[in-house]
Coordinates of N, CA and C in Angstrom, one line a residue:
M1 N 263.1 142.5 78.6 CA 263.3 141.6 80.8 C 264.2 143.7 80.7
P2 N 263.3 144.0 82.2 CA 263.8 145.5 83.1 C 266.2 145.4 83.3
K3 N 266.8 146.1 82.9 CA 267.7 145.6 82.4 C 268.4 145.8 84.4
G4 N 269.5 146.0 85.4 CA 270.0 145.4 86.3 C 269.2 144.5 87.2
L5 N 268.5 143.3 86.3 CA 268.1 142.0 87.4 C 269.0 140.9 86.8
T6 N 268.9 140.3 88.1 CA 269.9 139.2 88.6 C 269.1 138.1 87.7
V7 N 269.4 136.4 87.4 CA 269.1 135.4 86.7 C 267.7 135.2 88.3
L8 N 267.9 135.2 88.7 CA 266.9 135.3 90.1 C 265.7 135.7 90.0
Q9 N 266.1 137.5 90.4 CA 265.2 137.9 89.8 C 264.0 138.0 88.2
A10 N 264.5 138.1 87.3 CA 263.7 137.6 86.2 C 263.4 135.6 86.2
A11 N 264.1 135.3 86.8 CA 262.9 134.1 87.0 C 261.9 134.0 88.3
E12 N 262.1 135.0 89.2 CA 261.0 135.4 90.4 C 259.4 136.2 89.6
S13 N 260.2 137.1 88.4 CA 259.3 138.0 87.4 C 258.4 137.0 86.7
I14 N 258.4 136.2 86.5 CA 257.9 135.6 85.7 C 257.3 133.7 86.2
G15 N 257.1 134.1 87.5 CA 257.1 133.5 88.3 C 257.8 131.9 88.3
I16 N 258.2 131.8 88.1 CA 259.8 131.0 88.4 C 260.2 130.9 89.3
D17 N 259.6 129.9 90.5 CA 259.9 130.2 91.8 C 262.0 128.9 92.1
V18 N 262.6 129.8 92.6 CA 263.9 128.8 92.5 C 264.5 129.6 93.8
P19 N 264.8 127.6 94.1 CA 264.9 127.8 96.2 C 266.1 128.6 95.8
T20 N 265.9 129.3 97.0 CA 267.7 129.8 97.9 C 267.7 130.4 99.6
L21 N 268.0 130.1 100.5 CA 269.1 130.2 101.5 C 268.8 131.6 102.0
C22 N 270.4 131.8 101.6 CA 270.8 132.9 101.4 C 270.2 134.4 101.6
N23 N 269.4 134.5 100.4 CA 269.1 135.4 99.8 C 268.0 135.9 100.1
H24 N 267.9 137.2 100.2 CA 266.8 138.0 101.7 C 266.7 139.5 100.3
E25 N 265.2 140.0 100.6 CA 264.9 141.4 99.7 C 265.1 142.7 99.9
I26 N 266.0 142.6 101.1 CA 266.6 143.8 102.0 C 268.0 144.0 102.0
L27 N 268.3 142.6 101.6 CA 270.2 142.4 101.8 C 270.8 142.4 100.2
E28 N 272.3 142.5 100.3 CA 273.0 142.9 98.5 C 272.8 140.8 99.0
P29 N 273.3 140.3 97.4 CA 273.5 138.6 97.3 C 275.0 138.2 97.6
V30 N 274.3 137.2 97.9 CA 276.2 136.2 98.0 C 276.2 135.4 97.6
G31 N 275.6 134.8 97.7 CA 275.5 134.2 96.7 C 275.9 132.3 97.7
A32 N 275.7 132.3 99.2 CA 277.2 131.4 100.0 C 276.3 129.3 99.6
C33 N 274.9 129.6 99.8 CA 273.6 128.7 100.2 C 274.8 127.3 99.2
R34 N 274.3 127.7 97.3 CA 274.1 127.8 96.2 C 273.6 126.8 96.2
M35 N 272.5 126.9 96.8 CA 270.5 126.0 97.1 C 270.1 126.9 95.3
C36 N 270.1 128.3 94.7 CA 269.7 128.8 94.1 C 270.8 128.8 92.8
V37 N 271.1 127.3 91.9 CA 271.9 126.9 90.7 C 271.3 126.6 90.2
V38 N 271.7 127.6 88.6 CA 271.0 126.4 87.9 C 271.7 126.8 86.8
E39 N 271.1 125.9 85.1 CA 272.5 126.2 84.2 C 272.0 127.2 83.0
I40 N 273.3 128.0 82.7 CA 272.5 129.0 81.9 C 273.1 128.8 80.6
A41 N 273.3 128.7 79.1 CA 273.7 128.8 78.3 C 273.1 129.9 77.4
P42 N 274.2 130.8 76.8 CA 276.0 129.8 76.9 C 276.0 131.1 78.1
G43 N 277.6 129.9 77.9 CA 278.0 130.4 80.1 C 278.6 129.4 80.0
P44 N 279.6 129.5 81.7 CA 280.1 128.4 81.1 C 280.1 126.8 82.0
P45 N 280.5 126.2 81.7 CA 280.0 124.8 82.0 C 279.7 124.0 83.0
R46 N 279.7 124.5 84.3 CA 279.1 124.0 85.8 C 277.9 125.5 86.1
P47 N 277.0 124.5 87.3 CA 276.4 125.4 87.5 C 276.5 127.0 88.2
M48 N 275.6 127.4 88.1 CA 275.6 129.5 88.7 C 275.2 129.3 89.0
A49 N 275.3 130.5 90.4 CA 274.0 131.0 91.9 C 273.4 131.8 90.6
S50 N 272.5 131.9 91.0 CA 271.4 132.8 89.8 C 270.8 134.2 90.6
C51 N 271.1 134.5 91.7 CA 271.1 135.3 92.6 C 271.4 136.4 92.2
T52 N 273.9 135.9 92.0 CA 274.7 136.8 91.9 C 274.9 136.7 90.0
T53 N 274.0 135.9 89.3 CA 273.9 136.0 87.7 C 273.6 137.5 87.5
P54 N 274.0 138.7 86.8 CA 273.6 139.3 85.8 C 272.6 139.0 85.1
A55 N 270.9 138.8 84.6 CA 270.3 138.3 83.0 C 270.9 138.8 82.5
A56 N 271.0 138.1 80.9 CA 271.3 138.8 80.0 C 270.6 139.0 79.3
D57 N 270.8 138.8 77.7 CA 270.3 139.0 76.8 C 270.8 137.9 75.6
G58 N 269.6 136.7 75.4 CA 270.4 135.7 74.6 C 270.7 134.1 75.9
M59 N 270.4 134.7 76.8 CA 270.6 133.7 78.2 C 269.5 132.9 77.7
T60 N 269.6 131.3 78.0 CA 268.7 130.6 78.1 C 269.5 130.1 79.5
V61 N 267.8 129.7 80.7 CA 268.8 129.7 82.1 C 267.6 127.9 82.8
K62 N 268.0 127.1 82.3 CA 267.0 125.8 83.5 C 267.3 126.4 84.5
T63 N 266.7 125.7 85.2 CA 266.1 125.9 87.1 C 265.5 124.9 87.5
N64 N 266.0 123.9 86.8 CA 265.0 122.4 87.8 C 265.5 120.8 87.0
T65 N 266.6 121.0 86.0 CA 267.0 120.1 85.7 C 267.5 118.7 86.1
D66 N 267.6 118.1 86.5 CA 267.9 116.4 87.4 C 269.5 116.7 88.1
E67 N 270.1 117.4 86.9 CA 271.7 117.9 88.2 C 270.9 118.2 89.9
M68 N 270.3 119.7 88.7 CA 270.0 121.1 89.4 C 269.6 120.1 91.2
Q69 N 268.9 119.6 90.6 CA 268.0 118.9 91.4 C 268.7 117.8 93.0
Q70 N 270.2 117.1 92.0 CA 270.9 117.0 92.9 C 271.5 117.4 94.0
I71 N 272.3 118.8 93.3 CA 273.6 119.7 94.2 C 272.4 119.4 94.7
R72 N 271.1 120.3 95.2 CA 270.1 121.1 96.0 C 270.0 119.9 97.7
R73 N 269.4 118.5 96.8 CA 269.5 117.3 97.4 C 270.9 117.3 98.3
Q74 N 272.1 116.9 98.1 CA 272.9 117.7 98.4 C 273.6 117.5 99.2
T75 N 273.0 119.4 98.5 CA 273.5 121.1 99.7 C 271.6 120.6 101.0
I76 N 271.3 120.4 101.0 CA 270.0 120.2 101.9 C 270.7 118.7 103.4
E77 N 271.0 117.8 102.1 CA 271.5 116.7 103.3 C 272.8 116.9 103.7
L78 N 273.2 117.1 103.3 CA 274.4 118.1 104.3 C 274.8 119.6 105.7
L79 N 273.6 120.3 105.0 CA 273.3 120.6 106.6 C 272.2 120.5 107.4
L80 N 271.8 119.3 106.8 CA 271.0 119.0 108.2 C 271.4 117.7 109.2
Q81 N 273.7 117.9 108.5 CA 274.3 116.6 109.3 C 274.4 117.8 111.4
Q82 N 273.5 118.6 111.0 CA 273.6 118.9 112.5 C 272.1 119.1 112.4
P83 N 271.7 118.4 114.5 CA 271.3 117.7 114.9 C 270.0 118.2 114.4
P84 N 269.5 119.7 115.6 CA 268.3 120.6 115.0 C 267.2 120.8 114.1
A85 N 268.8 120.1 112.5 CA 267.7 121.0 111.8 C 267.1 119.7 111.4
R86 N 267.4 118.8 111.4 CA 266.2 117.9 111.7 C 264.8 117.7 112.4
L87 N 264.8 118.4 113.8 CA 263.6 118.6 114.8 C 262.6 118.9 114.6
P88 N 261.3 118.5 114.1 CA 260.3 119.2 114.4 C 260.1 120.4 115.3
Y89 N 260.5 120.2 116.6 CA 260.2 120.8 117.8 C 260.9 122.6 117.9
C90 N 261.4 122.5 117.1 CA 262.3 123.9 117.0 C 261.7 125.5 117.4
D91 N 262.1 125.7 117.3 CA 261.5 127.6 117.3 C 261.1 128.1 115.8
Q92 N 261.4 128.2 115.4 CA 261.3 127.8 113.5 C 260.1 127.1 113.1
S93 N 260.3 126.3 113.6 CA 259.0 124.8 112.8 C 257.5 125.5 113.0
G94 N 257.8 125.2 111.0 CA 256.1 125.7 110.1 C 256.9 126.6 109.4
T95 N 257.6 128.1 110.1 CA 258.0 128.7 109.2 C 260.1 128.6 108.8
C96 N 260.3 127.7 109.3 CA 261.5 127.7 109.1 C 261.3 126.9 107.4
E97 N 262.6 128.2 106.7 CA 263.0 127.9 105.0 C 264.4 126.3 104.6
L98 N 264.6 126.1 105.9 CA 265.4 125.8 105.1 C 264.1 123.6 105.6
Q99 N 262.9 124.4 107.0 CA 262.4 122.8 106.8 C 261.4 123.5 105.5
D100 N 261.0 124.1 104.3 CA 259.9 123.8 103.6 C 260.9 123.3 102.8
E101 N 262.2 123.8 102.3 CA 263.1 123.6 100.7 C 262.6 121.6 101.0
T102 N 263.0 121.7 102.7 CA 263.1 120.0 102.5 C 262.2 118.6 102.3
F103 N 261.7 119.0 102.7 CA 259.9 118.6 102.9 C 259.8 118.8 100.7
G104 N 260.2 119.8 100.3 CA 259.8 120.0 99.1 C 260.7 119.9 98.0
L105 N 262.0 119.0 98.5 CA 263.0 117.4 97.9 C 262.5 116.6 98.9
N106 N 260.7 116.9 99.1 CA 260.6 114.8 99.8 C 262.4 114.3 101.2
I107 N 263.1 115.0 101.3 CA 263.7 114.6 101.8 C 263.5 114.9 103.4
W108 N 264.2 113.1 104.2 CA 263.2 112.6 105.5 C 264.8 112.3 106.4
S109 N 265.8 112.8 105.8 CA 266.6 112.0 106.8 C 267.7 112.2 106.3
S110 N 268.8 112.8 106.5 CA 270.1 112.6 105.8 C 271.8 110.8 105.7
P111 N 272.1 110.9 104.3 CA 272.9 109.4 104.4 C 274.6 110.4 105.1
F112 N 275.2 111.5 105.8 CA 276.3 111.4 106.4 C 276.0 111.1 108.1
E113 N 277.1 111.3 108.8 CA 276.9 111.2 109.3 C 277.0 112.7 109.8
T114 N 276.4 112.0 111.8 CA 275.0 113.6 112.2 C 277.2 114.2 112.9
V115 N 277.2 115.5 112.9 CA 277.8 116.3 112.9 C 277.2 117.7 114.4
S116 N 278.3 117.6 115.4 CA 277.2 118.2 116.6 C 278.7 119.0 116.6
K117 N 278.2 121.6 116.4 CA 279.4 121.5 117.1 C 279.8 122.1 118.0
A118 N 280.9 122.5 118.2 CA 281.5 122.4 120.3 C 280.4 123.1 120.6
F119 N 279.9 124.5 120.5 CA 279.2 125.3 121.0 C 278.4 125.6 120.7
P120 N 276.6 124.2 120.9 CA 275.6 124.1 120.1 C 274.9 125.8 121.0
E121 N 274.6 126.2 121.5 CA 274.1 127.3 122.2 C 275.4 128.6 122.6
E122 N 274.7 129.3 122.4 CA 276.4 130.4 122.8 C 274.6 132.4 123.7
N123 N 274.8 132.2 124.3 CA 274.3 133.4 124.3 C 275.4 134.9 124.3
L124 N 274.6 135.9 123.4 CA 276.0 136.7 123.1 C 275.5 138.2 123.5
N125 N 274.3 138.7 124.2 CA 274.7 139.9 125.5 C 273.0 139.4 125.7
E126 N 272.5 139.6 125.7 CA 271.9 140.2 126.9 C 270.2 139.1 126.8
V127 N 270.6 140.2 125.3 CA 268.8 139.9 124.2 C 269.3 139.5 123.8
I128 N 270.2 138.8 122.9 CA 270.3 137.9 121.7 C 271.1 136.4 121.8
M129 N 270.8 135.2 122.5 CA 272.0 134.1 121.3 C 271.5 133.6 119.9
I130 N 272.0 132.4 119.9 CA 272.6 132.0 119.1 C 272.8 130.4 119.6
N131 N 271.4 129.2 118.2 CA 272.6 127.8 118.3 C 273.3 127.5 117.5
H132 N 274.2 127.1 117.2 CA 275.3 126.8 116.2 C 275.0 125.5 115.9
N133 N 274.5 125.1 116.4 CA 274.1 123.4 115.3 C 272.8 123.9 114.5
R134 N 272.5 124.6 114.1 CA 271.1 124.4 114.0 C 271.4 126.2 113.0
C135 N 272.9 126.9 113.3 CA 273.1 127.8 111.9 C 273.3 127.2 110.5
I136 N 273.0 127.4 109.0 CA 272.7 127.1 108.1 C 275.0 128.0 107.4
L137 N 275.7 129.4 108.0 CA 276.2 130.4 107.3 C 275.3 131.3 106.3
C138 N 274.6 131.6 105.7 CA 274.0 131.7 104.5 C 274.5 133.3 105.6
Y139 N 274.7 133.9 105.9 CA 275.4 135.2 106.6 C 274.6 136.2 106.7
R140 N 272.8 136.0 106.7 CA 272.4 136.6 107.0 C 271.7 137.8 108.0
C141 N 272.8 137.5 108.9 CA 272.3 138.0 110.9 C 273.5 138.9 110.2
V142 N 274.8 138.5 109.6 CA 276.3 139.4 109.7 C 275.7 140.1 109.3
R143 N 275.6 140.1 107.4 CA 274.6 141.4 106.8 C 273.8 142.1 107.1
V144 N 272.7 142.0 107.8 CA 271.5 143.0 108.2 C 272.3 144.0 108.6
C145 N 273.0 144.1 109.9 CA 273.7 143.9 111.4 C 274.6 145.2 109.9
D146 N 275.1 144.3 108.8 CA 276.5 145.4 108.7 C 275.4 146.4 107.9
E147 N 274.8 146.2 106.7 CA 274.1 146.2 105.6 C 273.1 147.4 106.1
Q148 N 272.4 147.1 107.2 CA 270.6 148.0 106.9 C 271.5 148.6 108.4
M149 N 272.4 147.7 108.9 CA 272.0 148.6 110.6 C 273.4 149.8 110.7
G150 N 274.5 149.1 109.6 CA 275.4 150.2 109.7 C 276.3 149.7 110.9
V151 N 276.6 148.7 111.8 CA 276.8 148.7 113.1 C 278.6 147.3 112.9
H152 N 277.3 145.8 113.1 CA 278.6 145.4 112.1 C 279.7 144.6 113.0
A153 N 278.2 144.3 114.5 CA 278.5 143.7 115.6 C 278.4 142.4 115.4
L154 N 278.2 141.4 114.4 CA 278.3 140.3 113.8 C 279.6 140.1 113.3
D155 N 280.2 138.8 112.5 CA 281.1 138.7 112.1 C 281.7 136.8 112.0
V156 N 282.1 136.2 111.4 CA 282.4 134.7 111.1 C 284.0 134.2 111.5
S157 N 284.1 133.2 112.2 CA 285.4 133.3 112.6 C 286.0 131.6 111.6
D158 N 287.0 131.6 111.3 CA 287.4 130.1 110.3 C 286.4 130.7 109.6
R159 N 287.7 129.5 108.2 CA 287.0 128.7 106.7 C 286.3 128.1 106.8
G160 N 286.0 127.6 105.7 CA 284.8 126.1 105.6 C 284.1 125.9 106.3
S161 N 284.5 124.3 106.6 CA 283.0 123.5 107.5 C 283.6 124.3 108.7
K162 N 284.9 124.5 108.4 CA 284.0 124.7 110.9 C 284.7 126.8 110.8
S163 N 283.2 127.2 110.2 CA 282.8 128.6 109.9 C 282.0 129.0 111.0
F164 N 281.7 129.4 111.9 CA 280.7 129.9 112.9 C 280.4 131.1 112.8
I165 N 279.6 132.0 113.2 CA 279.3 132.6 113.0 C 279.9 133.7 115.5
V166 N 280.5 134.9 115.0 CA 280.6 135.4 116.2 C 280.7 136.9 116.1
T167 N 281.0 136.8 118.3 CA 281.0 138.8 117.8 C 282.1 139.5 116.7
A168 N 281.6 140.7 116.8 CA 282.8 140.8 115.9 C 284.1 141.7 117.4
Q169 N 284.5 141.2 118.0 CA 286.1 141.0 118.9 C 284.6 142.1 120.0
H170 N 285.4 143.6 119.1 CA 284.8 144.4 120.6 C 283.3 144.5 120.8
K171 N 283.8 145.6 119.0 CA 282.3 146.1 118.2 C 280.6 145.2 118.9
F172 N 281.0 144.0 119.5 CA 279.8 143.7 119.2 C 278.6 144.6 121.2
M173 N 279.8 145.9 121.6 CA 279.3 146.4 122.8 C 278.7 147.7 121.3
D174 N 278.7 147.7 120.8 CA 277.9 148.1 119.9 C 276.8 148.1 119.0
C175 N 276.4 146.8 120.3 CA 274.9 146.1 119.2 C 274.3 146.9 119.7
E176 N 273.2 147.5 118.5 CA 272.0 148.4 118.7 C 270.6 147.7 119.5
R177 N 271.3 146.2 120.1 CA 269.9 144.8 120.4 C 267.8 145.3 119.3
C178 N 268.7 145.3 118.2 CA 267.3 147.0 116.8 C 266.9 145.2 117.3
G179 N 267.1 143.8 117.3 CA 266.7 142.8 117.0 C 266.4 141.6 115.3
M180 N 267.3 142.4 113.9 CA 266.6 142.5 112.9 C 267.9 141.0 112.7
C181 N 268.8 141.0 112.9 CA 269.5 139.3 113.0 C 268.9 137.7 113.6
V182 N 267.0 138.5 114.7 CA 266.7 137.6 114.2 C 265.9 137.5 113.4
E183 N 265.5 138.5 113.2 CA 264.2 138.1 112.2 C 264.5 137.9 111.1
V184 N 266.4 138.2 110.6 CA 265.5 137.2 109.3 C 266.8 136.0 108.8
C185 N 266.5 135.0 109.9 CA 267.3 134.1 110.8 C 267.0 133.3 109.8
P186 N 266.9 132.7 108.4 CA 266.2 131.6 107.7 C 265.3 130.4 108.5
V187 N 266.4 129.7 109.6 CA 266.3 128.5 110.4 C 265.9 128.8 112.0
G188 N 266.4 130.1 112.7 CA 266.2 130.3 114.4 C 267.0 129.4 114.9
A189 N 268.2 129.9 114.2 CA 269.2 129.4 114.5 C 270.5 131.1 116.1
V190 N 269.3 132.5 116.0 CA 269.4 133.1 115.9 C 268.0 134.5 116.9
L191 N 268.6 133.9 118.5 CA 267.6 133.6 118.6 C 267.1 135.3 119.7
S192 N 265.9 135.9 120.1 CA 265.9 136.2 121.1 C 265.7 135.5 122.1
R193 N 266.0 136.4 123.1 CA 266.2 136.1 124.9 C 265.2 135.8 126.2
R194 N 264.7 137.5 125.1 CA 263.5 137.5 125.8 C 261.5 136.6 125.9
S195 N 262.0 135.7 125.1 CA 261.0 134.9 124.8 C 261.3 133.4 124.9
S196 N 260.6 133.0 125.3 CA 260.7 131.1 125.7 C 260.8 130.5 123.9
T197 N 260.1 131.2 122.8 CA 260.4 130.4 121.7 C 259.9 132.5 120.9
R198 N 260.6 131.5 119.6 CA 260.9 133.2 118.4 C 259.7 133.7 118.3
R199 N 259.9 134.9 118.5 CA 258.5 135.6 118.0 C 259.2 136.4 117.3
G200 N 258.9 136.5 115.8 CA 258.1 137.2 114.6 C 257.8 138.1 114.6
L201 N 258.4 139.5 114.5 CA 258.1 140.2 114.0 C 256.5 140.7 113.9
A202 N 256.9 139.8 112.5 CA 255.3 139.7 111.6 C 254.1 139.2 112.0
D203 N 254.7 139.1 113.3 CA 253.3 137.8 115.0 C 252.7 139.0 115.6
C204 N 253.6 140.3 115.8 CA 253.3 141.7 116.7 C 252.0 142.7 116.4
P205 N 250.7 142.0 117.3 CA 249.2 142.4 116.8 C 249.3 144.2 116.9
D206 N 250.5 145.2 116.9 CA 250.4 146.2 117.2 C 251.9 147.2 116.4
P207 N 252.2 147.5 114.9 CA 253.7 148.4 115.0 C 253.6 148.9 116.0
D208 N 253.4 149.5 116.7 CA 254.0 150.4 118.4 C 254.7 149.5 119.2
D209 N 254.0 148.5 119.1 CA 254.7 147.3 119.7 C 256.6 147.4 119.9
L210 N 256.7 147.7 118.6 CA 257.9 146.5 118.4 C 259.2 148.0 118.1
P211 N 259.2 149.3 118.8 CA 260.6 149.2 119.6 C 260.6 148.8 120.6
A212 N 259.4 147.7 121.6 CA 259.6 147.8 122.7 C 260.5 145.7 122.8
L213 N 260.8 145.4 121.1 CA 260.5 144.0 121.0 C 261.6 144.4 120.8
L214 N 262.3 145.9 119.8 CA 263.3 145.6 118.9 C 264.7 146.9 120.2
G215 N 264.3 146.4 120.9 CA 264.3 147.5 122.4 C 264.9 149.1 122.0
G216 N 263.7 149.2 121.4 CA 263.1 151.0 121.7 C 265.0 152.0 120.7
L217 N 264.6 151.3 119.6 CA 265.7 151.8 118.9 C 264.5 151.5 117.5
P218 N 264.4 154.1 116.7 CA 263.2 153.8 116.1 C 264.5 153.0 114.8
A219 N 264.4 153.6 114.4 CA 265.3 152.8 113.1 C 265.7 151.7 113.0
A220 N 265.2 150.8 113.6 CA 265.3 149.4 113.2 C 263.6 149.3 113.0
A221 N 262.8 149.3 114.5 CA 261.9 149.6 114.0 C 261.2 150.0 112.6
R222 N 261.4 151.1 112.5 CA 261.7 151.2 110.1 C 261.2 150.3 109.8
I223 N 262.4 149.9 109.6 CA 263.1 148.7 109.1 C 262.1 146.7 109.2
A224 N 262.0 147.2 110.4 CA 261.8 145.1 110.9 C 260.0 146.0 110.8
Q225 N 259.6 146.8 110.3 CA 257.9 146.9 110.1 C 257.9 146.6 108.7
G226 N 258.6 147.0 107.6 CA 258.3 147.5 106.5 C 258.8 145.1 106.6
H227 N 260.0 144.5 107.4 CA 260.2 143.5 106.7 C 258.9 142.9 107.0
G228 N 258.2 143.2 108.8 CA 257.2 142.6 108.8 C 255.9 142.4 108.5
A229 N 255.4 143.3 106.9 CA 254.8 142.9 106.1 C 255.3 142.1 105.2
A230 N 255.7 142.6 104.5 CA 256.2 141.6 104.1 C 256.3 140.1 103.8
R231 N 257.0 139.8 106.6 CA 256.3 138.0 105.7 C 255.2 137.8 106.3
Q232 N 254.7 138.8 106.4 CA 253.0 138.7 106.2 C 252.3 137.8 104.8
G233 N 252.3 139.2 104.2 CA 253.3 138.8 102.7 C 253.7 137.1 102.2
A234 N 254.1 136.8 102.6 CA 254.9 135.2 102.6 C 253.6 134.4 103.0
A235 N 253.6 134.0 104.6 CA 253.2 134.0 105.8 C 251.8 133.7 104.6
G236 N 250.9 134.9 103.7 CA 249.6 134.1 103.8 C 249.6 133.6 102.8
R237 N 251.1 133.3 101.5 CA 251.4 133.0 100.3 C 251.9 130.7 100.9
R238 N 252.7 131.3 102.0 CA 252.0 129.4 101.7 C 251.2 129.4 102.5
A239 N 249.8 129.9 102.9 CA 248.4 128.7 102.6 C 248.4 128.4 101.1
Q240 N 249.2 128.6 99.4 CA 249.5 128.1 98.6 C 250.1 127.2 98.2
P241 N 250.5 125.7 97.1 CA 251.8 125.6 97.5 C 253.0 125.8 97.3
R242 N 254.1 125.1 98.5 CA 255.5 126.1 98.0 C 255.8 126.4 97.7
H243 N 255.7 125.2 96.3 CA 256.6 125.9 95.2 C 255.2 125.6 93.8
P244 N 255.1 126.0 92.9 CA 254.2 126.1 91.6 C 254.0 125.7 91.1
V245 N 255.8 127.2 90.6 CA 256.1 126.6 88.3 C 257.6 126.6 89.5
R246 N 258.5 124.9 89.7 CA 259.7 125.3 90.4 C 259.7 124.2 88.5
E247 N 259.6 124.0 87.7 CA 260.3 124.0 86.4 C 260.4 124.7 86.0
G248 N 261.6 124.5 85.3 CA 261.4 126.5 84.3 C 262.5 126.9 83.3
V249 N 262.0 127.1 82.3 CA 263.3 127.7 81.0 C 263.5 129.2 80.5
L250 N 264.1 129.9 81.6 CA 264.1 131.5 80.5 C 264.2 131.6 79.4
R251 N 264.0 132.1 78.5 CA 265.4 132.8 76.8 C 264.8 134.2 77.4
L252 N 265.6 134.3 78.1 CA 266.0 136.3 77.8 C 266.2 137.5 76.3
G253 N 266.0 137.8 76.5 CA 265.6 138.4 75.6 C 265.4 140.4 75.9
S254 N 265.1 141.0 75.0 CA 264.9 142.5 75.0 C 263.7 142.7 75.1
T255 N 262.5 143.3 75.6 CA 261.3 144.5 76.0 C 260.7 145.9 75.5

């Protein structure tokens, strides 16, 4: 096993699918969604987020025990409290990562009372809008703006269940209209106001169209082109079963 991998990366490298909603290939892992929890021995007596846990020799990792499935089910059911997350006709339907995981776990409703946020839809500027009821607080939009663009135009307000995405005080005037926050959102909560339906960057017929879509920022276009290619690959994989190898036990050792 190569050094420097996380448990999630080690599992993916041998074809074991561990679900995740906050992890993204161009972002640093934060373990926000808790969907990728696994059992690790020897290790703590509690489930660990595989995306932030370094893989080490001698580990035995169980990815899909009854307890792990129950934790993931409860996580999804709590997310489904927000009404639009349950609707099949939202902008992200068919490519929604939350929808993929919901169907994969055979969940069709939430046992919890529906909770709507006070501001379900908000225009952040002339280009970007956010639907707070759809937001699952994965923080991808905040992280991509900070880590990839170096702008930090978005932030998180409040704590716990009352958290929501906000503009970073006066810094949102520095927003470069790059569209990366729209592109990395897993549930269609962050949207482009330029279109009545969300248009993924992978759907652009010509890479030359990207600067116009992204507001003319070359740096953002280069990042988006690479991410768009990754999305095209993912779209091809969706023709295959969503969870081809969900069961898995990893026994990690030196190679």
